[in-house]
Coordinates of C-alpha atoms in Angstrom, one line a residue:
M1 CA -17.7 -51.6 -25.0
K2 CA -17.0 -50.1 -21.7
S3 CA -19.5 -47.4 -20.7
R4 CA -18.3 -43.8 -20.3
Y5 CA -21.1 -42.7 -18.1
P6 CA -19.0 -43.2 -14.9
F7 CA -16.3 -41.0 -16.4
Y8 CA -18.7 -38.2 -17.3
I9 CA -20.3 -38.4 -13.9
A10 CA -16.9 -38.0 -12.3
I11 CA -16.2 -35.0 -14.5
A12 CA -19.5 -33.4 -13.5
L13 CA -18.8 -34.1 -9.8
L14 CA -15.4 -32.4 -10.1
I15 CA -16.9 -29.3 -11.8
F16 CA -19.9 -29.0 -9.4
T17 CA -17.6 -29.6 -6.4
G18 CA -15.2 -26.9 -7.5
V19 CA -17.9 -24.4 -8.3
G20 CA -19.8 -25.2 -5.1
I21 CA -16.8 -24.8 -2.7
A22 CA -15.7 -21.6 -4.5
T23 CA -19.2 -20.1 -4.2
L24 CA -19.4 -21.1 -0.5
R25 CA -16.0 -19.6 0.1
H26 CA -17.1 -16.4 -1.7
F27 CA -20.2 -15.9 0.5
E28 CA -18.8 -17.4 3.7
L29 CA -15.4 -15.6 3.8
G30 CA -16.4 -12.6 1.6
I31 CA -13.5 -13.3 -0.9
P32 CA -14.3 -11.4 -4.1
W33 CA -14.3 -13.0 -7.5
L34 CA -12.2 -10.1 -8.9
S35 CA -9.1 -8.8 -7.3
G36 CA -10.0 -5.1 -7.9
E37 CA -13.3 -5.1 -6.0
E38 CA -13.7 -2.7 -3.2
R39 CA -16.1 -2.4 -0.2
P40 CA -17.2 0.6 1.7
V41 CA -16.0 1.1 5.3
W42 CA -17.2 3.7 7.7
L43 CA -14.6 5.3 10.0
V44 CA -16.6 6.6 13.0
E45 CA -14.9 8.7 15.7
A46 CA -16.3 9.5 19.1
R47 CA -14.9 12.6 20.7
V48 CA -15.2 13.1 24.5
D49 CA -14.6 16.6 25.8
F50 CA -14.7 17.6 29.5
R51 CA -12.9 19.8 32.1
A52 CA -10.8 17.9 34.6
S53 CA -10.7 19.2 38.2
G54 CA -7.1 18.2 39.1
D55 CA -8.1 14.9 40.7
P56 CA -7.8 11.3 39.3
V57 CA -10.0 10.9 36.2
L58 CA -12.0 7.9 35.1
V59 CA -14.0 8.2 31.9
S60 CA -16.3 5.4 30.8
L61 CA -17.9 5.5 27.3
N62 CA -20.5 3.0 26.0
L63 CA -19.1 1.2 22.9
P64 CA -21.1 -0.6 20.2
D65 CA -21.4 -4.3 20.5
D66 CA -22.6 -6.3 17.5
P67 CA -24.6 -3.4 16.0
P68 CA -27.2 -4.7 13.5
G69 CA -26.2 -4.3 9.9
F70 CA -22.5 -3.7 10.6
H71 CA -19.4 -5.6 11.6
V72 CA -16.6 -4.0 13.6
L73 CA -13.3 -4.3 11.7
S74 CA -10.9 -2.5 14.0
E75 CA -11.0 -0.1 16.9
Q76 CA -8.5 2.1 18.7
A77 CA -8.3 4.9 21.2
A78 CA -6.2 8.1 20.9
S79 CA -5.7 9.5 24.4
P80 CA -2.1 10.8 25.2
G81 CA -1.2 10.2 28.8
Y82 CA -4.3 8.1 29.5
G83 CA -4.6 4.4 30.0
F84 CA -7.3 2.8 27.9
S85 CA -9.0 -0.6 28.1
I86 CA -12.3 -2.2 27.0
V87 CA -14.3 -3.8 29.7
D88 CA -17.5 -5.8 30.0
D89 CA -19.7 -4.2 32.7
Q90 CA -22.6 -6.7 33.2
G91 CA -23.1 -7.2 29.5
D92 CA -22.4 -3.5 28.7
R93 CA -19.3 -3.0 26.6
R94 CA -17.5 0.1 27.6
G95 CA -14.2 1.9 26.9
E96 CA -12.5 3.3 30.0
W97 CA -9.8 6.0 30.1
S98 CA -7.9 6.6 33.3
I99 CA -5.2 9.0 34.6
R100 CA -3.7 9.7 37.9
E101 CA -4.2 13.5 37.7
A102 CA -5.5 15.9 35.0
N103 CA -6.5 19.5 35.0
G104 CA -8.2 21.8 32.5
P105 CA -9.9 20.9 29.2
Q106 CA -9.4 17.3 28.1
T107 CA -10.2 15.6 24.8
L108 CA -10.3 11.8 24.3
Y109 CA -10.9 9.9 21.0
Y110 CA -12.3 6.5 20.2
K111 CA -12.1 5.4 16.5
A112 CA -13.7 2.3 15.0
Q113 CA -14.1 1.0 11.4
F114 CA -17.5 -0.5 10.6
I115 CA -18.2 -2.7 7.5
P116 CA -21.8 -2.7 6.3
D117 CA -23.1 -6.2 6.5
P118 CA -26.8 -6.7 6.0
D119 CA -26.6 -10.2 7.5
A120 CA -25.0 -9.0 10.7
Q121 CA -27.4 -9.4 13.5
P122 CA -26.9 -9.1 17.3
R123 CA -26.7 -12.1 19.4
P124 CA -30.2 -13.1 20.7
P125 CA -30.7 -12.6 24.5
E126 CA -29.9 -15.7 26.6
Q127 CA -33.2 -15.2 28.4
P128 CA -36.3 -13.5 27.1
P129 CA -36.4 -10.0 28.5
E130 CA -39.1 -9.0 30.9
P131 CA -41.0 -5.7 30.8
D132 CA -39.7 -3.1 33.2
T133 CA -42.0 -2.3 36.2
V134 CA -43.7 1.0 35.7
Y135 CA -45.6 3.0 38.4
W136 CA -47.9 5.8 37.5
E137 CA -49.4 8.4 39.9
E138 CA -52.8 9.8 39.4
P139 CA -54.0 11.3 37.2
Q140 CA -51.2 9.9 34.9
A141 CA -52.2 6.3 35.7
T142 CA -55.8 6.9 34.4
A143 CA -54.4 8.8 31.3
A144 CA -52.1 5.9 30.6
H145 CA -54.9 3.3 30.8
E146 CA -57.0 5.4 28.4
V147 CA -54.2 5.9 25.9
L148 CA -53.4 2.1 25.9
A149 CA -57.0 1.2 25.6
L150 CA -57.4 3.5 22.6
A151 CA -54.2 2.0 20.9
A152 CA -55.2 -1.6 21.7
A153 CA -58.5 -1.2 20.0
K154 CA -56.7 -0.6 16.7
S155 CA -54.0 -3.2 17.0
S156 CA -53.5 -6.9 17.4
T157 CA -49.7 -7.4 17.7
P158 CA -46.8 -5.7 19.6
E159 CA -45.7 -4.1 16.3
S160 CA -49.1 -2.7 15.5
M161 CA -49.5 -1.6 19.1
T162 CA -46.3 0.3 18.9
R163 CA -47.2 2.0 15.7
E164 CA -50.6 3.1 17.1
L165 CA -49.0 4.5 20.2
I166 CA -46.5 6.5 18.1
K167 CA -49.3 8.0 16.1
L168 CA -51.1 9.0 19.3
I169 CA -48.0 10.5 20.9
R170 CA -46.8 12.3 17.7
S171 CA -50.2 13.6 16.8
T172 CA -50.4 17.3 16.0
D173 CA -53.6 17.6 18.0
P174 CA -53.2 15.2 21.0
D175 CA -56.1 14.4 23.2
Q176 CA -56.1 15.4 26.9
N177 CA -54.8 12.1 28.1
T178 CA -51.8 12.1 25.8
A179 CA -51.1 15.8 26.5
L180 CA -51.1 15.0 30.2
L181 CA -48.5 12.3 29.8
L182 CA -46.3 14.5 27.6
A183 CA -46.4 17.4 30.0
S184 CA -43.9 15.8 32.4
H185 CA -42.0 13.4 30.2
D186 CA -40.2 13.2 26.9
D187 CA -42.1 11.6 24.1
V188 CA -39.7 8.7 23.7
D189 CA -39.7 8.1 27.5
V190 CA -43.5 8.1 27.4
L191 CA -43.6 5.5 24.6
V192 CA -41.1 3.2 26.5
K193 CA -43.1 3.5 29.7
L194 CA -46.5 2.9 28.0
L195 CA -45.2 -0.2 26.2
N196 CA -43.6 -1.7 29.3
Y197 CA -46.8 -0.9 31.2
A198 CA -48.6 -2.9 28.5
D199 CA -46.3 -5.9 29.1
I200 CA -44.3 -5.3 25.9
P201 CA -40.5 -5.1 26.7
A202 CA -39.3 -1.9 25.3
R203 CA -36.1 0.2 25.5
V204 CA -34.4 3.2 24.0
S205 CA -31.4 2.8 21.8
E206 CA -29.3 5.6 20.3
G207 CA -27.8 5.6 16.9
V208 CA -25.7 7.9 14.7
K209 CA -26.7 8.7 11.1
L210 CA -23.8 7.9 8.8
E211 CA -23.1 10.8 6.4
D212 CA -19.7 11.2 4.7
A213 CA -17.4 13.8 6.1
R214 CA -19.8 15.0 8.9
R215 CA -18.5 16.3 12.2
R216 CA -20.1 17.0 15.6
Q217 CA -23.0 14.7 15.1
P218 CA -25.2 13.8 18.1
L219 CA -26.9 10.4 18.8
R220 CA -30.5 10.0 17.8
P221 CA -33.0 8.0 19.9
F222 CA -34.6 4.9 18.5
L223 CA -37.3 2.7 20.0
E224 CA -36.9 -1.1 20.3
I225 CA -39.5 -3.6 21.4
Y226 CA -39.2 -7.4 21.9
D227 CA -41.8 -9.4 20.0
G228 CA -40.9 -12.7 21.7
D229 CA -38.2 -13.7 19.3
H230 CA -36.0 -10.7 18.7
W231 CA -35.8 -7.0 19.1
L232 CA -37.6 -4.8 16.5
T233 CA -36.5 -1.2 15.9
F234 CA -38.9 1.7 15.3
N235 CA -38.4 5.4 14.5
P236 CA -40.1 7.2 17.4
Q237 CA -40.7 10.2 15.2
T238 CA -42.4 8.5 12.2
G239 CA -43.4 5.1 13.4
E240 CA -41.4 3.5 10.6
Q241 CA -40.3 -0.1 11.5
G242 CA -36.8 -1.2 10.8
L243 CA -33.4 0.4 11.0
P244 CA -32.2 2.5 8.1
D245 CA -29.1 1.3 6.3
N246 CA -27.3 4.5 7.2
V247 CA -27.9 4.3 10.9
L248 CA -25.4 2.7 13.3
L249 CA -26.8 1.8 16.6
W250 CA -24.2 2.9 19.1
S251 CA -25.8 2.4 22.4
R252 CA -28.4 -0.3 23.2
N253 CA -29.9 -1.1 26.6
T254 CA -27.3 0.8 28.6
Q255 CA -27.6 2.8 31.8
S256 CA -25.6 5.7 30.5
L257 CA -23.7 6.7 27.4
L258 CA -20.9 8.6 29.2
D259 CA -19.7 8.6 32.8
V260 CA -16.9 11.0 33.9
M261 CA -15.4 10.9 37.4
G262 CA -13.0 13.7 38.2
G263 CA -14.4 16.1 35.6
S264 CA -17.4 18.2 34.6
Q265 CA -19.0 19.7 31.5
S266 CA -18.6 16.4 29.7
V267 CA -20.0 16.0 26.1
V268 CA -19.6 13.4 23.4
S269 CA -19.9 14.0 19.7
F270 CA -19.3 11.9 16.6
A271 CA -17.6 12.4 13.3
M272 CA -17.6 9.9 10.4
L273 CA -15.8 9.4 7.1
R274 CA -16.7 6.9 4.3
Q275 CA -13.7 5.0 3.0
T276 CA -13.2 2.2 0.4
V277 CA -10.8 -0.6 1.0
P278 CA -10.0 -3.7 -1.2
A279 CA -12.5 -6.4 -0.5
L280 CA -9.8 -9.0 -0.4
Q281 CA -8.1 -7.2 2.4
L282 CA -11.3 -7.3 4.4
A283 CA -11.7 -11.0 3.7
R284 CA -8.2 -11.7 5.0
A285 CA -8.9 -9.7 8.1
E286 CA -12.1 -11.5 8.8
S287 CA -11.1 -15.0 7.7
M288 CA -10.4 -16.3 11.2
E289 CA -13.9 -15.4 12.4
N290 CA -15.7 -17.3 9.7
G291 CA -16.6 -20.9 9.5
L292 CA -14.2 -21.7 6.5
G293 CA -11.4 -19.5 7.8
F294 CA -9.3 -22.5 8.7
L295 CA -9.2 -23.5 5.0
S296 CA -7.8 -20.2 3.9
L297 CA -4.2 -20.2 2.6
Y298 CA -3.8 -16.8 4.4
Q299 CA -3.4 -18.7 7.6
L300 CA 0.0 -20.0 6.4
P301 CA 3.2 -18.2 7.1
I302 CA 4.2 -15.6 4.5
E303 CA 7.0 -17.8 3.1
E304 CA 4.7 -20.7 2.5
Q305 CA 2.1 -18.3 1.0
S306 CA 4.7 -17.1 -1.6
M307 CA 5.5 -20.7 -2.5
F308 CA 1.9 -21.7 -3.0
R309 CA 1.2 -18.6 -5.1
M310 CA 3.6 -19.9 -7.6
L311 CA 2.8 -23.6 -7.2
L312 CA -1.0 -23.1 -7.7
L313 CA -0.3 -21.6 -11.1
L314 CA 1.2 -24.8 -12.4
P315 CA -2.2 -26.5 -13.2
L316 CA -3.0 -23.5 -15.5
G317 CA 0.2 -24.0 -17.4
A318 CA -0.4 -27.8 -17.5
M319 CA -3.8 -27.1 -19.1
V320 CA -2.3 -24.8 -21.7
V321 CA 0.3 -27.5 -22.6
A322 CA -2.3 -30.2 -22.8
F323 CA -4.4 -28.1 -25.1
M324 CA -1.5 -27.1 -27.4
R325 CA -0.3 -30.7 -27.6
V326 CA -3.5 -32.7 -27.7
I327 CA -5.9 -30.3 -29.5
V328 CA -3.5 -28.0 -31.6
G329 CA -0.7 -30.6 -32.1
I330 CA 2.3 -28.5 -31.3
R331 CA 5.4 -30.6 -30.7
T332 CA 7.6 -29.7 -27.7
S333 CA 10.9 -30.8 -26.2
G334 CA 9.6 -32.8 -23.3
T335 CA 6.0 -33.1 -22.2
F336 CA 5.7 -30.4 -19.6
M337 CA 9.0 -28.7 -19.8
P338 CA 7.3 -25.6 -21.3
V339 CA 5.5 -25.2 -17.9
L340 CA 8.8 -25.0 -16.1
I341 CA 10.1 -22.6 -18.6
A342 CA 7.0 -20.4 -18.1
V343 CA 7.6 -20.5 -14.4
A344 CA 11.1 -19.1 -15.0
F345 CA 9.6 -16.4 -17.2
L346 CA 7.3 -15.4 -14.3
Q347 CA 10.3 -14.7 -12.2
T348 CA 12.4 -12.9 -14.8
S349 CA 9.6 -11.4 -17.0
L350 CA 9.1 -12.5 -20.6
G351 CA 11.6 -10.4 -22.6
P352 CA 14.7 -11.0 -20.4
G353 CA 13.7 -14.6 -19.9
L354 CA 13.6 -15.3 -23.6
V355 CA 16.9 -13.7 -24.2
T356 CA 18.5 -15.6 -21.3
F357 CA 17.0 -18.9 -22.3
I358 CA 18.0 -18.7 -25.9
T359 CA 21.5 -17.5 -25.1
V360 CA 22.1 -20.2 -22.5
V361 CA 20.7 -23.0 -24.6
A362 CA 22.6 -21.9 -27.7
L363 CA 25.9 -21.8 -25.8
G364 CA 25.0 -25.0 -24.1
L365 CA 24.5 -26.8 -27.4
L366 CA 27.9 -25.7 -28.6
L367 CA 29.5 -27.0 -25.4
R368 CA 27.5 -30.2 -25.6
G369 CA 28.9 -30.8 -29.0
Y370 CA 32.4 -30.8 -27.6
L371 CA 31.3 -33.1 -24.7
S372 CA 30.1 -35.6 -27.2
N373 CA 33.6 -36.1 -28.5
L374 CA 34.7 -37.0 -25.0
N375 CA 32.4 -40.0 -24.9
L376 CA 31.2 -39.3 -21.4
L377 CA 28.5 -41.3 -19.6
L378 CA 25.0 -39.8 -19.5
V379 CA 25.1 -38.9 -15.8
S380 CA 28.5 -37.3 -16.0
R381 CA 27.5 -35.4 -19.2
I382 CA 24.4 -33.9 -17.5
A383 CA 26.3 -33.0 -14.3
T384 CA 28.9 -31.3 -16.4
L385 CA 26.2 -29.3 -18.3
I386 CA 24.7 -28.2 -15.0
I387 CA 28.0 -26.8 -13.9
L388 CA 28.5 -25.1 -17.2
V389 CA 25.0 -23.6 -17.1
I390 CA 25.7 -22.2 -13.7
F391 CA 28.9 -20.6 -15.0
M392 CA 27.0 -19.1 -18.0
C393 CA 24.2 -17.7 -15.8
T394 CA 26.8 -16.2 -13.4
A395 CA 28.6 -14.6 -16.3
I396 CA 25.4 -13.1 -17.6
S397 CA 24.6 -11.8 -14.2
I398 CA 28.0 -10.1 -13.8
V399 CA 27.9 -8.6 -17.4
G400 CA 24.3 -7.4 -16.9
Y401 CA 25.2 -5.7 -13.6
Q402 CA 28.3 -4.0 -15.1
M403 CA 26.2 -2.7 -17.9
G404 CA 23.5 -1.4 -15.6
F405 CA 20.8 -3.9 -16.4
N406 CA 18.8 -5.6 -13.7
T407 CA 18.1 -8.5 -16.1
G408 CA 21.3 -10.2 -15.3
M409 CA 20.5 -10.3 -11.6
T410 CA 17.4 -12.4 -12.1
V411 CA 18.7 -15.2 -14.3
T412 CA 19.9 -17.0 -11.2
F413 CA 16.3 -18.0 -10.6
F414 CA 16.3 -20.2 -13.7
P415 CA 16.0 -23.9 -12.9
M416 CA 19.6 -25.0 -13.7
V417 CA 18.7 -28.7 -14.0
I418 CA 15.9 -27.9 -16.4
L419 CA 18.2 -25.8 -18.6
A420 CA 20.9 -28.5 -18.5
W421 CA 18.4 -31.3 -19.4
T422 CA 16.9 -29.1 -22.2
I423 CA 20.3 -28.7 -23.7
E424 CA 20.9 -32.5 -23.4
R425 CA 17.6 -33.4 -25.0
M426 CA 18.1 -31.0 -27.9
S427 CA 21.6 -32.2 -28.5
I428 CA 20.5 -35.8 -28.7
L429 CA 17.7 -34.7 -31.0
W430 CA 20.2 -32.9 -33.2
E431 CA 22.2 -36.0 -33.5
E432 CA 19.3 -38.3 -34.2
E433 CA 16.8 -36.2 -36.2
G434 CA 18.8 -33.3 -37.4
P435 CA 18.8 -29.5 -36.8
H436 CA 15.3 -29.1 -38.4
E437 CA 13.6 -31.1 -35.6
V438 CA 15.6 -29.2 -33.0
F439 CA 14.2 -25.9 -34.2
V440 CA 10.7 -27.4 -34.5
Q441 CA 10.5 -28.8 -31.0
G442 CA 12.5 -25.9 -29.5
G443 CA 10.3 -23.3 -31.2
G444 CA 7.2 -25.3 -30.1
S445 CA 8.5 -25.4 -26.5
L446 CA 9.1 -21.6 -26.5
L447 CA 5.7 -20.9 -28.1
V448 CA 3.8 -23.1 -25.6
A449 CA 5.9 -21.6 -22.7
I450 CA 5.0 -18.1 -23.8
L451 CA 1.3 -18.9 -24.0
A452 CA 1.5 -20.6 -20.6
Y453 CA 3.3 -17.5 -19.2
L454 CA 0.7 -15.1 -20.6
V455 CA -2.1 -17.2 -19.0
M456 CA -0.3 -17.6 -15.7
S457 CA 0.7 -14.0 -15.4
L458 CA -2.9 -12.7 -15.7
P459 CA -3.8 -11.0 -12.4
I460 CA -7.2 -12.8 -12.4
A461 CA -5.4 -16.1 -12.7
G462 CA -3.2 -15.5 -9.7
H463 CA -6.2 -14.2 -7.7
L464 CA -8.5 -17.1 -8.4
T465 CA -5.9 -19.9 -8.1
F466 CA -4.7 -18.7 -4.7
N467 CA -8.0 -17.6 -3.1
F468 CA -10.1 -20.3 -4.7
P469 CA -7.8 -23.4 -4.9
E470 CA -10.8 -25.6 -5.3
L471 CA -11.2 -24.2 -8.9
H472 CA -8.3 -26.6 -9.8
L473 CA -10.9 -29.3 -9.7
I474 CA -12.4 -27.7 -12.8
I475 CA -9.0 -27.5 -14.5
L476 CA -8.6 -31.2 -13.7
A477 CA -11.9 -32.0 -15.3
V478 CA -11.0 -30.0 -18.4
I479 CA -7.6 -31.9 -18.7
L480 CA -9.4 -35.2 -18.3
L481 CA -11.9 -34.3 -21.0
M482 CA -9.0 -33.4 -23.4
G483 CA -7.4 -36.7 -22.5
Q484 CA -10.4 -38.4 -24.2
Y485 CA -10.0 -36.5 -27.5
T486 CA -9.0 -38.8 -30.3
G487 CA -9.8 -36.7 -33.3
Y488 CA -7.7 -34.7 -35.7
K489 CA -5.3 -32.1 -34.3
L490 CA -5.7 -28.6 -35.6
S491 CA -2.2 -28.6 -37.1
E492 CA -3.2 -31.7 -39.1
L493 CA -6.1 -30.1 -40.9
R494 CA -3.7 -28.5 -43.4
R495 CA -3.2 -31.9 -44.9
F496 CA -6.7 -31.7 -46.3
H497 CA -6.1 -28.3 -48.0
P498 CA -5.4 -29.9 -51.4
M499 CA -8.8 -31.7 -51.3
Q500 CA -10.4 -28.3 -50.9
E501 CA -8.6 -27.0 -53.9
Y502 CA -9.6 -30.1 -55.9
D503 CA -13.3 -29.5 -55.1

């Protein structure tokens, strides 16, 4: 007896491959499992206000570049009369507005949508950064040595050194050396200078705290140090390591946040709004930037996408037909004709589709009976039926339109050849087996077609089959398993009912 182990191994491989690729697509492209899932998106607006002096104006604003924890979805500028472009100034990403002449108060806007992404990390530096050269004058130089020596005695790593320095600088009762350094410098500037003086690369970054529906928000300073592998962020007020989830680092390692030429009294402020958008929409927008983006059906033209949305539903209908015929034992007219009928129902909706199908088939059977008396050849008979079916569908469309129903306008989507062949098969069945068998197989075909339609019309079915086409491997595995079933069909179990009564 031939072993079935290779068959079951193939089934397991199909299932694992389908689930594995779908899971990879979900995490790699961000495609949600459910069509109704939504993701938060932050809309952040930078507003630049200044007074122009009547000369040519050039405004340069630092823009976020790969902010940690966020991904930029879209960005735009609102600046009537101004030209706008995004430039790279020696690694510093900046937005530039320009105009030939401006006078009086001016307001410029930059808007960007940011998607929270915990895995989003900035690109590592091409070369390890070097500490900035720091010069101290006496007595600040002696004070800096003392403060660094005190912090170094309680630390062993750049991170612990940073925390100890923050404690000393932020102490409510600072010693004389710390007070001397703070007398002429800002506390964050003192921290950066002390760390660079201790051969620890450090810099000041500025971030905005994300709070829904807030306006006129300023940037807040954050301290960053380089530990040899990547940049670490610290809160210079508390010494807490790490960037909070609700903080967007806007400016990192830049010479200036805002430069205005041809104007004065410039100020920049930030407003933000929390939005929710469908997760599938975000996945489609980001698909080209991800590793599996080239495998997405969204890369196809719209016309081809519409075709595949319908085509990829057919395996579901085929699985329903296989289950109803192999497991339940429903007899149908043709093996997979119910699937094609279900596809027609998808285009016309179930109620109008049923009425149209029954009407056309019933009229077709009457006409087929007349054609039988003409003794036509099979090909000519079917060709004649196709023409008659077209005439009947056209008549139904015209009548439906005159009566004010849109149903008649959709019957033209029915596959004419399938309807003609259905009529031909049922007519032959009528002649060979009688009207009872016609009703049995015709009713079975409609029942299976309705069940296939109900499964194929589920929103989750359309979402999964189109966005995760590899799941069809699982459907294939299920159909193969049903093909191995040789037991009793469910419809045959009624034959054993008399035995139950006898017991």
